[in-house]
Amino acid sequence: MNQSKPLPTVAIFGLGIIGSQAADHIAEGGYPSITWSRNTRDRSDYEPDPKVAADKADIIACYLKDVEAVKEIFDVIKPLLSPAKTFINHATVDYETTEYLVAECAQMGCAFLNAPFTGSKVAAGNASLVYYAGGDRELIERLQPFLETTSAQIMRVPSPLAATILKLTTNLITASTVQALAEGLSINAAHGIPAETYLSAIEPNACASTLIQMKGPSMATGDYNPHFSLSNMLKDARYMLDLAQRAELKTPGIANTADQMQKRNDLGEGESDFSILYRQFIHK
Ligand SMILES: NC(=O)c1ccc[n+]([C@@H]2O[C@H](COP(=O)([O-])OP(=O)(O)OC[C@H]3O[C@@H](n4cnc5c(N)ncnc54)[C@H](OP(=O)(O)O)[C@@H]3O)[C@@H](O)[C@H]2O)c1
């Protein structure tokens, strides 16, 4: 007789680009699972009531969009949290919300792991996200088999807040790189040099990167099918600026990139890939 302990039940909150694919991998990993998202999904594991989903779950994994979404849903399910449950935040949120989740989970005696991630639509599809895991060592060890259903690497970082800061400041480089690439592509196009020639010139250069390899060709052809949306990169940029402000630092580079992204967002392009920022610089 197989006496191994049954796997914990998982509720996945947020079925966007990442959460929908993570939910598939978690189910494939054998975890009994329930999903919830603001808009109904045609999935057999979909539960329309977030409280029912949270009540049934041992582990709650949150892939919601932003501070507003996370706080709103957290406050709805908070009364159901208890020492028997674990809340994992995978959304990229800000400083204040990270501290809020730490304090509120502690108040309910619920284990809390802050595990934002790197890796986009393709990595989520390949179950190869990389988690920046900030929380107790024992908790991370206990959750490792579960986190491995969606990831290629679990990087332990010093604290929940460190996970948020590391995630946001790596995205700072991503947003700034795409802005630099957009400006470079525009200057080349205006001087009659094709995008392919510019991208070939970048390849052997020290400035080459996986990100440029990913985004350069799609920007050159105007393919903005979202892997990471402009509205999501914009909110991250705002959270980065908040981090800088809290440290009394000036960060004019990302402040300007945020302003440029805001302009495209105001034109209704928020759900396109964030590399649509290129349009802000294309020679008119
Ligand atoms: N995509 C990436 O490459 C990537 C990489 C690293 C980190 N992240 C972070 O991971 C998180 C999820 O990313 P994603 O790309 O999957 O985002 P997404 O496609 O924009 O999905 C966002 C999810 O949040 C829900 N949502 C949005 N506003 C809400 C609200 N006010 N109340 C309740 N639910 C709300 C959406 O629900 P409905 O769809 O049902 O409306 C959807 O399930 C974000 O924090 C993002 O910054 C993403």
mmCIF file of C-alpha atoms and ligand atoms in Angstrom:
data_model
loop_
_atom_site.group_PDB
_atom_site.id
_atom_site.type_symbol
_atom_site.label_atom_id
_atom_site.label_comp_id
_atom_site.label_asym_id
_atom_site.label_seq_id
_atom_site.Cartn_x
_atom_site.Cartn_y
_atom_site.Cartn_z
ATOM 1 C CA MET A 1 0.000 0.000 0.000
ATOM 2 C CA ASN A 2 1.301 3.461 -0.894
ATOM 3 C CA GLN A 3 1.510 5.364 2.387
ATOM 4 C CA SER A 4 3.076 8.568 1.029
ATOM 5 C CA LYS A 5 1.462 11.776 2.271
ATOM 6 C CA PRO A 6 -1.047 13.302 -0.160
ATOM 7 C CA LEU A 7 0.162 16.448 -1.855
ATOM 8 C CA PRO A 8 -1.211 19.729 -0.518
ATOM 9 C CA THR A 9 -4.109 21.385 -2.310
ATOM 10 C CA VAL A 10 -3.098 24.555 -4.136
ATOM 11 C CA ALA A 11 -5.172 27.600 -5.052
ATOM 12 C CA ILE A 12 -3.711 29.637 -7.900
ATOM 13 C CA PHE A 13 -4.885 33.246 -7.951
ATOM 14 C CA GLY A 14 -4.461 35.156 -11.233
ATOM 15 C CA LEU A 15 -4.687 33.414 -14.598
ATOM 16 C CA GLY A 16 -2.850 35.928 -16.757
ATOM 17 C CA ILE A 17 0.155 35.257 -19.013
ATOM 18 C CA ILE A 18 2.117 33.563 -16.222
ATOM 19 C CA GLY A 19 -0.514 32.278 -13.766
ATOM 20 C CA SER A 20 -2.462 30.353 -16.408
ATOM 21 C CA GLN A 21 0.637 28.404 -17.434
ATOM 22 C CA ALA A 22 1.878 27.966 -13.858
ATOM 23 C CA ALA A 23 -1.532 26.504 -12.932
ATOM 24 C CA ASP A 24 -1.191 23.929 -15.725
ATOM 25 C CA HIS A 25 2.260 22.862 -14.498
ATOM 26 C CA ILE A 26 1.133 22.665 -10.874
ATOM 27 C CA ALA A 27 -1.743 20.386 -11.876
ATOM 28 C CA GLU A 28 0.608 18.307 -14.055
ATOM 29 C CA GLY A 29 2.842 17.958 -10.971
ATOM 30 C CA GLY A 30 -0.011 16.080 -9.294
ATOM 31 C CA TYR A 31 -1.134 18.837 -6.933
ATOM 32 C CA PRO A 32 -4.900 18.986 -6.439
ATOM 33 C CA SER A 33 -5.576 22.519 -7.634
ATOM 34 C CA ILE A 34 -8.194 25.224 -7.807
ATOM 35 C CA THR A 35 -7.868 28.399 -9.839
ATOM 36 C CA TRP A 36 -9.371 31.837 -9.451
ATOM 37 C CA SER A 37 -9.141 34.902 -11.661
ATOM 38 C CA ARG A 38 -11.163 38.127 -11.785
ATOM 39 C CA ASN A 39 -12.663 37.176 -15.148
ATOM 40 C CA THR A 40 -14.154 33.696 -15.549
ATOM 41 C CA ARG A 41 -12.021 31.061 -17.257
ATOM 42 C CA ASP A 42 -13.154 27.956 -19.073
ATOM 43 C CA ARG A 43 -11.158 25.527 -16.921
ATOM 44 C CA SER A 44 -12.421 22.563 -14.938
ATOM 45 C CA ASP A 45 -10.434 23.739 -11.881
ATOM 46 C CA TYR A 46 -11.878 27.287 -12.020
ATOM 47 C CA GLU A 47 -13.643 28.484 -8.847
ATOM 48 C CA PRO A 48 -15.511 31.800 -9.136
ATOM 49 C CA ASP A 49 -15.438 32.573 -5.402
ATOM 50 C CA PRO A 50 -11.967 33.519 -4.097
ATOM 51 C CA LYS A 51 -13.014 32.664 -0.539
ATOM 52 C CA VAL A 52 -14.006 29.122 -1.522
ATOM 53 C CA ALA A 53 -10.697 28.701 -3.375
ATOM 54 C CA ALA A 54 -8.697 29.967 -0.377
ATOM 55 C CA ASP A 55 -10.709 27.885 2.068
ATOM 56 C CA LYS A 56 -10.022 24.637 0.197
ATOM 57 C CA ALA A 57 -6.308 25.312 -0.240
ATOM 58 C CA ASP A 58 -3.264 24.455 1.840
ATOM 59 C CA ILE A 59 -1.058 26.619 -0.399
ATOM 60 C CA ILE A 60 -2.219 29.855 -2.036
ATOM 61 C CA ALA A 61 -0.016 30.940 -4.952
ATOM 62 C CA CYS A 62 -0.642 34.475 -6.169
ATOM 63 C CA TYR A 63 0.218 35.538 -9.752
ATOM 64 C CA LEU A 64 -1.958 38.668 -9.736
ATOM 65 C CA LYS A 65 -0.972 41.848 -11.538
ATOM 66 C CA ASP A 66 -0.168 44.640 -9.150
ATOM 67 C CA VAL A 67 -0.530 46.219 -5.725
ATOM 68 C CA GLU A 68 -4.247 46.955 -6.187
ATOM 69 C CA ALA A 69 -5.092 43.406 -7.289
ATOM 70 C CA VAL A 70 -2.976 41.705 -4.611
ATOM 71 C CA LYS A 71 -4.258 43.880 -1.757
ATOM 72 C CA GLU A 72 -7.864 43.618 -2.848
ATOM 73 C CA ILE A 73 -7.829 39.825 -3.065
ATOM 74 C CA PHE A 74 -5.621 39.369 -0.017
ATOM 75 C CA ASP A 75 -8.067 41.349 2.101
ATOM 76 C CA VAL A 76 -10.958 39.184 0.845
ATOM 77 C CA ILE A 77 -9.225 35.909 1.724
ATOM 78 C CA LYS A 78 -7.347 37.063 4.847
ATOM 79 C CA PRO A 79 -10.012 35.837 7.318
ATOM 80 C CA LEU A 80 -9.464 32.316 5.925
ATOM 81 C CA LEU A 81 -5.700 32.307 6.516
ATOM 82 C CA SER A 82 -4.416 30.212 9.420
ATOM 83 C CA PRO A 83 -1.302 28.350 10.614
ATOM 84 C CA ALA A 84 -2.415 25.437 8.413
ATOM 85 C CA LYS A 85 -1.963 27.521 5.239
ATOM 86 C CA THR A 86 0.873 29.055 3.253
ATOM 87 C CA PHE A 87 0.517 32.220 1.189
ATOM 88 C CA ILE A 88 3.058 32.650 -1.630
ATOM 89 C CA ASN A 89 3.218 35.969 -3.436
ATOM 90 C CA HIS A 90 4.681 35.723 -6.964
ATOM 91 C CA ALA A 91 3.408 39.103 -8.164
ATOM 92 C CA THR A 92 5.828 41.989 -8.473
ATOM 93 C CA VAL A 93 4.575 44.431 -5.869
ATOM 94 C CA ASP A 94 6.038 47.436 -4.075
ATOM 95 C CA TYR A 95 7.879 47.951 -0.787
ATOM 96 C CA GLU A 96 4.791 48.820 1.238
ATOM 97 C CA THR A 97 2.731 45.868 -0.018
ATOM 98 C CA THR A 98 5.558 43.432 0.709
ATOM 99 C CA GLU A 99 5.737 44.686 4.295
ATOM 100 C CA TYR A 100 1.937 44.539 4.499
ATOM 101 C CA LEU A 101 1.803 40.889 3.385
ATOM 102 C CA VAL A 102 4.555 39.921 5.847
ATOM 103 C CA ALA A 103 2.724 41.592 8.754
ATOM 104 C CA GLU A 104 -0.784 40.418 7.855
ATOM 105 C CA CYS A 105 0.260 36.787 7.328
ATOM 106 C CA ALA A 106 2.166 36.864 10.636
ATOM 107 C CA GLN A 107 -0.970 38.181 12.347
ATOM 108 C CA MET A 108 -2.960 35.225 10.988
ATOM 109 C CA GLY A 109 -0.164 32.752 11.856
ATOM 110 C CA CYS A 110 -0.002 31.862 8.148
ATOM 111 C CA ALA A 111 3.368 31.002 6.569
ATOM 112 C CA PHE A 112 4.422 33.590 3.984
ATOM 113 C CA LEU A 113 6.904 33.390 1.137
ATOM 114 C CA ASN A 114 7.617 36.307 -1.151
ATOM 115 C CA ALA A 115 8.784 34.785 -4.427
ATOM 116 C CA PRO A 116 8.645 37.156 -7.377
ATOM 117 C CA PHE A 117 10.336 35.724 -10.439
ATOM 118 C CA THR A 118 12.203 36.322 -13.642
ATOM 119 C CA GLY A 119 11.290 34.556 -16.867
ATOM 120 C CA SER A 120 8.538 35.553 -19.203
ATOM 121 C CA LYS A 121 5.765 33.853 -21.197
ATOM 122 C CA VAL A 122 8.093 31.274 -22.783
ATOM 123 C CA ALA A 123 9.835 30.411 -19.493
ATOM 124 C CA ALA A 124 6.448 30.012 -17.790
ATOM 125 C CA GLY A 125 5.423 27.645 -20.594
ATOM 126 C CA ASN A 126 8.609 25.622 -20.090
ATOM 127 C CA ALA A 127 8.222 25.598 -16.284
ATOM 128 C CA SER A 128 11.567 27.373 -16.072
ATOM 129 C CA LEU A 129 10.852 30.517 -14.092
ATOM 130 C CA VAL A 130 13.509 31.632 -11.621
ATOM 131 C CA TYR A 131 12.130 32.560 -8.205
ATOM 132 C CA TYR A 132 13.748 35.099 -5.900
ATOM 133 C CA ALA A 133 12.587 33.452 -2.686
ATOM 134 C CA GLY A 134 12.532 35.577 0.447
ATOM 135 C CA GLY A 135 11.296 33.779 3.548
ATOM 136 C CA ASP A 136 12.304 31.268 6.230
ATOM 137 C CA ARG A 137 14.845 28.643 5.160
ATOM 138 C CA GLU A 138 12.667 25.773 6.439
ATOM 139 C CA LEU A 139 9.667 27.146 4.581
ATOM 140 C CA ILE A 140 11.603 27.369 1.312
ATOM 141 C CA GLU A 141 12.920 23.822 1.815
ATOM 142 C CA ARG A 142 9.404 22.562 2.490
ATOM 143 C CA LEU A 143 8.040 24.341 -0.576
ATOM 144 C CA GLN A 144 10.884 23.375 -2.903
ATOM 145 C CA PRO A 145 9.179 20.390 -4.595
ATOM 146 C CA PHE A 146 6.105 22.526 -5.174
ATOM 147 C CA LEU A 147 8.061 25.532 -6.527
ATOM 148 C CA GLU A 148 9.990 23.180 -8.818
ATOM 149 C CA THR A 149 6.780 22.372 -10.738
ATOM 150 C CA THR A 150 7.000 25.857 -12.298
ATOM 151 C CA SER A 151 10.673 26.795 -12.072
ATOM 152 C CA ALA A 152 14.213 25.980 -13.127
ATOM 153 C CA GLN A 153 15.792 27.721 -10.141
ATOM 154 C CA ILE A 154 14.851 28.856 -6.661
ATOM 155 C CA MET A 155 17.262 31.519 -5.485
ATOM 156 C CA ARG A 156 17.166 32.160 -1.762
ATOM 157 C CA VAL A 157 17.477 35.860 -0.982
ATOM 158 C CA PRO A 158 17.906 37.515 2.422
ATOM 159 C CA SER A 159 14.290 38.523 3.144
ATOM 160 C CA PRO A 160 10.828 39.027 1.599
ATOM 161 C CA LEU A 161 11.639 42.704 1.078
ATOM 162 C CA ALA A 162 14.984 41.849 -0.566
ATOM 163 C CA ALA A 163 13.073 39.669 -3.055
ATOM 164 C CA THR A 164 10.924 42.651 -4.055
ATOM 165 C CA ILE A 165 13.891 45.016 -4.299
ATOM 166 C CA LEU A 166 15.983 42.549 -6.330
ATOM 167 C CA LYS A 167 13.081 41.850 -8.695
ATOM 168 C CA LEU A 168 12.330 45.529 -9.258
ATOM 169 C CA THR A 169 15.945 46.572 -9.762
ATOM 170 C CA THR A 170 16.586 43.800 -12.294
ATOM 171 C CA ASN A 171 13.508 45.014 -14.157
ATOM 172 C CA LEU A 172 15.005 48.504 -14.027
ATOM 173 C CA ILE A 173 17.801 47.207 -16.256
ATOM 174 C CA THR A 174 15.293 45.456 -18.540
ATOM 175 C CA ALA A 175 13.165 48.567 -19.032
ATOM 176 C CA SER A 176 16.223 50.789 -19.541
ATOM 177 C CA THR A 177 17.754 48.350 -22.046
ATOM 178 C CA VAL A 178 14.591 48.298 -24.141
ATOM 179 C CA GLN A 179 14.447 52.075 -24.063
ATOM 180 C CA ALA A 180 18.113 52.252 -25.199
ATOM 181 C CA LEU A 181 17.433 49.689 -27.937
ATOM 182 C CA ALA A 182 14.378 51.659 -29.088
ATOM 183 C CA GLU A 183 16.424 54.854 -29.346
ATOM 184 C CA GLY A 184 19.241 53.036 -31.175
ATOM 185 C CA LEU A 185 16.864 51.375 -33.649
ATOM 186 C CA SER A 186 15.226 54.749 -34.343
ATOM 187 C CA ILE A 187 18.492 56.551 -34.995
ATOM 188 C CA ASN A 188 19.626 53.770 -37.352
ATOM 189 C CA ALA A 189 16.297 53.712 -39.210
ATOM 190 C CA ALA A 190 16.364 57.503 -39.616
ATOM 191 C CA HIS A 191 19.827 57.232 -41.182
ATOM 192 C CA GLY A 192 18.782 54.422 -43.524
ATOM 193 C CA ILE A 193 20.522 51.578 -41.698
ATOM 194 C CA PRO A 194 18.299 48.477 -41.472
ATOM 195 C CA ALA A 195 17.414 47.023 -38.068
ATOM 196 C CA GLU A 196 19.060 43.677 -38.982
ATOM 197 C CA THR A 197 22.363 45.475 -39.611
ATOM 198 C CA TYR A 198 22.146 47.239 -36.252
ATOM 199 C CA LEU A 199 21.245 43.973 -34.444
ATOM 200 C CA SER A 200 24.189 42.217 -36.181
ATOM 201 C CA ALA A 201 26.485 45.000 -34.999
ATOM 202 C CA ILE A 202 25.263 44.528 -31.435
ATOM 203 C CA GLU A 203 25.883 40.747 -31.436
ATOM 204 C CA PRO A 204 29.699 40.774 -30.967
ATOM 205 C CA ASN A 205 29.550 43.948 -28.873
ATOM 206 C CA ALA A 206 29.840 43.884 -25.059
ATOM 207 C CA CYS A 207 26.373 45.477 -24.907
ATOM 208 C CA ALA A 208 24.742 42.334 -26.384
ATOM 209 C CA SER A 209 22.302 40.514 -24.099
ATOM 210 C CA THR A 210 19.688 37.771 -24.053
ATOM 211 C CA LEU A 211 17.087 40.508 -23.682
ATOM 212 C CA ILE A 212 18.242 42.278 -26.848
ATOM 213 C CA GLN A 213 18.263 38.927 -28.676
ATOM 214 C CA MET A 214 14.663 38.383 -27.537
ATOM 215 C CA LYS A 215 13.278 41.858 -28.152
ATOM 216 C CA GLY A 216 15.381 43.213 -31.063
ATOM 217 C CA PRO A 217 13.877 41.101 -33.882
ATOM 218 C CA SER A 218 10.270 41.534 -32.690
ATOM 219 C CA MET A 219 10.681 45.286 -32.255
ATOM 220 C CA ALA A 220 12.200 45.490 -35.748
ATOM 221 C CA THR A 221 9.121 43.789 -37.226
ATOM 222 C CA GLY A 222 6.592 45.560 -34.997
ATOM 223 C CA ASP A 223 5.479 42.357 -33.238
ATOM 224 C CA TYR A 224 4.140 43.408 -29.844
ATOM 225 C CA ASN A 225 2.328 40.208 -28.888
ATOM 226 C CA PRO A 226 2.594 40.451 -25.071
ATOM 227 C CA HIS A 227 5.117 38.395 -23.163
ATOM 228 C CA PHE A 228 5.290 41.046 -20.451
ATOM 229 C CA SER A 229 2.817 43.862 -20.813
ATOM 230 C CA LEU A 230 3.589 47.565 -20.999
ATOM 231 C CA SER A 231 1.139 48.259 -18.149
ATOM 232 C CA ASN A 232 2.997 45.754 -15.972
ATOM 233 C CA MET A 233 6.426 47.223 -16.753
ATOM 234 C CA LEU A 234 5.010 50.684 -16.117
ATOM 235 C CA LYS A 235 3.727 49.765 -12.645
ATOM 236 C CA ASP A 236 7.105 48.169 -11.883
ATOM 237 C CA ALA A 237 8.849 51.388 -12.928
ATOM 238 C CA ARG A 238 6.604 53.328 -10.525
ATOM 239 C CA TYR A 239 7.503 50.861 -7.731
ATOM 240 C CA MET A 240 11.214 51.283 -8.601
ATOM 241 C CA LEU A 241 10.856 55.067 -8.300
ATOM 242 C CA ASP A 242 9.221 54.588 -4.913
ATOM 243 C CA LEU A 243 12.205 52.469 -3.796
ATOM 244 C CA ALA A 244 14.587 55.207 -4.930
ATOM 245 C CA GLN A 245 12.542 57.913 -3.222
ATOM 246 C CA ARG A 246 12.492 55.971 0.049
ATOM 247 C CA ALA A 247 16.297 55.910 -0.127
ATOM 248 C CA GLU A 248 16.367 59.647 -1.032
ATOM 249 C CA LEU A 249 17.957 58.780 -4.374
ATOM 250 C CA LYS A 250 17.395 60.419 -7.730
ATOM 251 C CA THR A 251 17.043 57.956 -10.667
ATOM 252 C CA PRO A 252 16.338 60.137 -13.716
ATOM 253 C CA GLY A 253 16.918 57.316 -16.223
ATOM 254 C CA ILE A 254 14.046 55.108 -15.076
ATOM 255 C CA ALA A 255 11.935 58.212 -14.305
ATOM 256 C CA ASN A 256 12.178 59.203 -17.962
ATOM 257 C CA THR A 257 11.517 55.641 -19.182
ATOM 258 C CA ALA A 258 8.410 55.547 -16.976
ATOM 259 C CA ASP A 259 7.182 58.822 -18.514
ATOM 260 C CA GLN A 260 7.712 57.451 -22.044
ATOM 261 C CA MET A 261 5.879 54.214 -21.140
ATOM 262 C CA GLN A 262 3.049 56.234 -19.596
ATOM 263 C CA LYS A 263 2.546 58.027 -22.942
ATOM 264 C CA ARG A 264 2.167 54.723 -24.828
ATOM 265 C CA ASN A 265 -0.070 53.388 -22.056
ATOM 266 C CA ASP A 266 -2.293 56.478 -22.373
ATOM 267 C CA LEU A 267 -2.651 55.690 -26.082
ATOM 268 C CA GLY A 268 -4.294 52.368 -25.125
ATOM 269 C CA GLU A 269 -1.231 50.158 -25.675
ATOM 270 C CA GLY A 270 -0.935 48.907 -22.072
ATOM 271 C CA GLU A 271 -1.735 45.282 -22.863
ATOM 272 C CA SER A 272 0.835 45.072 -25.685
ATOM 273 C CA ASP A 273 4.347 43.886 -24.973
ATOM 274 C CA PHE A 274 6.365 46.540 -23.130
ATOM 275 C CA SER A 275 8.762 46.717 -26.102
ATOM 276 C CA ILE A 276 6.038 48.755 -27.840
ATOM 277 C CA LEU A 277 7.922 51.565 -26.145
ATOM 278 C CA TYR A 278 9.823 51.606 -29.467
ATOM 279 C CA ARG A 279 6.875 53.421 -31.052
ATOM 280 C CA GLN A 280 7.624 56.386 -28.818
ATOM 281 C CA PHE A 281 10.934 56.887 -30.629
ATOM 282 C CA ILE A 282 10.197 55.868 -34.225
ATOM 283 C CA HIS A 283 10.987 58.679 -36.656
ATOM 284 C CA LYS A 284 7.690 60.324 -37.590
HETATM 285 N N1 LIG B 1 4.828 38.254 -17.886
HETATM 286 C C1 LIG B 1 6.060 38.306 -17.456
HETATM 287 O O1 LIG B 1 6.979 38.191 -18.261
HETATM 288 C C2 LIG B 1 6.398 38.519 -16.001
HETATM 289 C C3 LIG B 1 7.745 38.357 -15.620
HETATM 290 C C4 LIG B 1 8.106 38.594 -14.282
HETATM 291 C C5 LIG B 1 7.145 39.000 -13.366
HETATM 292 N N2 LIG B 1 5.843 39.157 -13.751
HETATM 293 C C6 LIG B 1 4.855 39.600 -12.730
HETATM 294 O O2 LIG B 1 3.981 38.505 -12.448
HETATM 295 C C7 LIG B 1 2.647 39.003 -12.225
HETATM 296 C C8 LIG B 1 1.705 38.371 -13.243
HETATM 297 O O3 LIG B 1 2.193 38.705 -14.536
HETATM 298 P P1 LIG B 1 1.371 38.375 -15.865
HETATM 299 O O4 LIG B 1 2.261 38.742 -17.007
HETATM 300 O O5 LIG B 1 0.790 37.032 -15.792
HETATM 301 O O6 LIG B 1 0.223 39.464 -15.735
HETATM 302 P P2 LIG B 1 -1.141 39.607 -16.549
HETATM 303 O O7 LIG B 1 -1.124 38.766 -17.762
HETATM 304 O O8 LIG B 1 -1.360 41.073 -16.662
HETATM 305 O O9 LIG B 1 -2.220 38.967 -15.540
HETATM 306 C C9 LIG B 1 -2.590 39.672 -14.417
HETATM 307 C C10 LIG B 1 -3.599 38.904 -13.591
HETATM 308 O O10 LIG B 1 -4.072 39.772 -12.555
HETATM 309 C C11 LIG B 1 -5.488 39.850 -12.625
HETATM 310 N N3 LIG B 1 -5.894 41.221 -12.288
HETATM 311 C C12 LIG B 1 -5.521 42.376 -12.873
HETATM 312 N N4 LIG B 1 -6.067 43.419 -12.228
HETATM 313 C C13 LIG B 1 -6.819 42.910 -11.212
HETATM 314 C C14 LIG B 1 -7.623 43.471 -10.198
HETATM 315 N N5 LIG B 1 -7.760 44.804 -10.066
HETATM 316 N N6 LIG B 1 -8.227 42.647 -9.320
HETATM 317 C C15 LIG B 1 -8.080 41.305 -9.419
HETATM 318 N N7 LIG B 1 -7.329 40.703 -10.377
HETATM 319 C C16 LIG B 1 -6.708 41.502 -11.253
HETATM 320 C C17 LIG B 1 -5.887 39.457 -14.041
HETATM 321 O O11 LIG B 1 -7.179 38.905 -13.982
HETATM 322 P P3 LIG B 1 -8.112 38.664 -15.268
HETATM 323 O O12 LIG B 1 -7.194 38.290 -16.414
HETATM 324 O O13 LIG B 1 -8.989 37.526 -14.860
HETATM 325 O O14 LIG B 1 -8.824 39.943 -15.491
HETATM 326 C C18 LIG B 1 -4.825 38.416 -14.361
HETATM 327 O O15 LIG B 1 -5.194 37.173 -13.830
HETATM 328 C C19 LIG B 1 2.749 40.533 -12.313
HETATM 329 O O16 LIG B 1 2.956 41.082 -11.053
HETATM 330 C C20 LIG B 1 3.986 40.750 -13.197
HETATM 331 O O17 LIG B 1 4.593 42.002 -12.976
HETATM 332 C C21 LIG B 1 5.444 38.910 -15.054
#
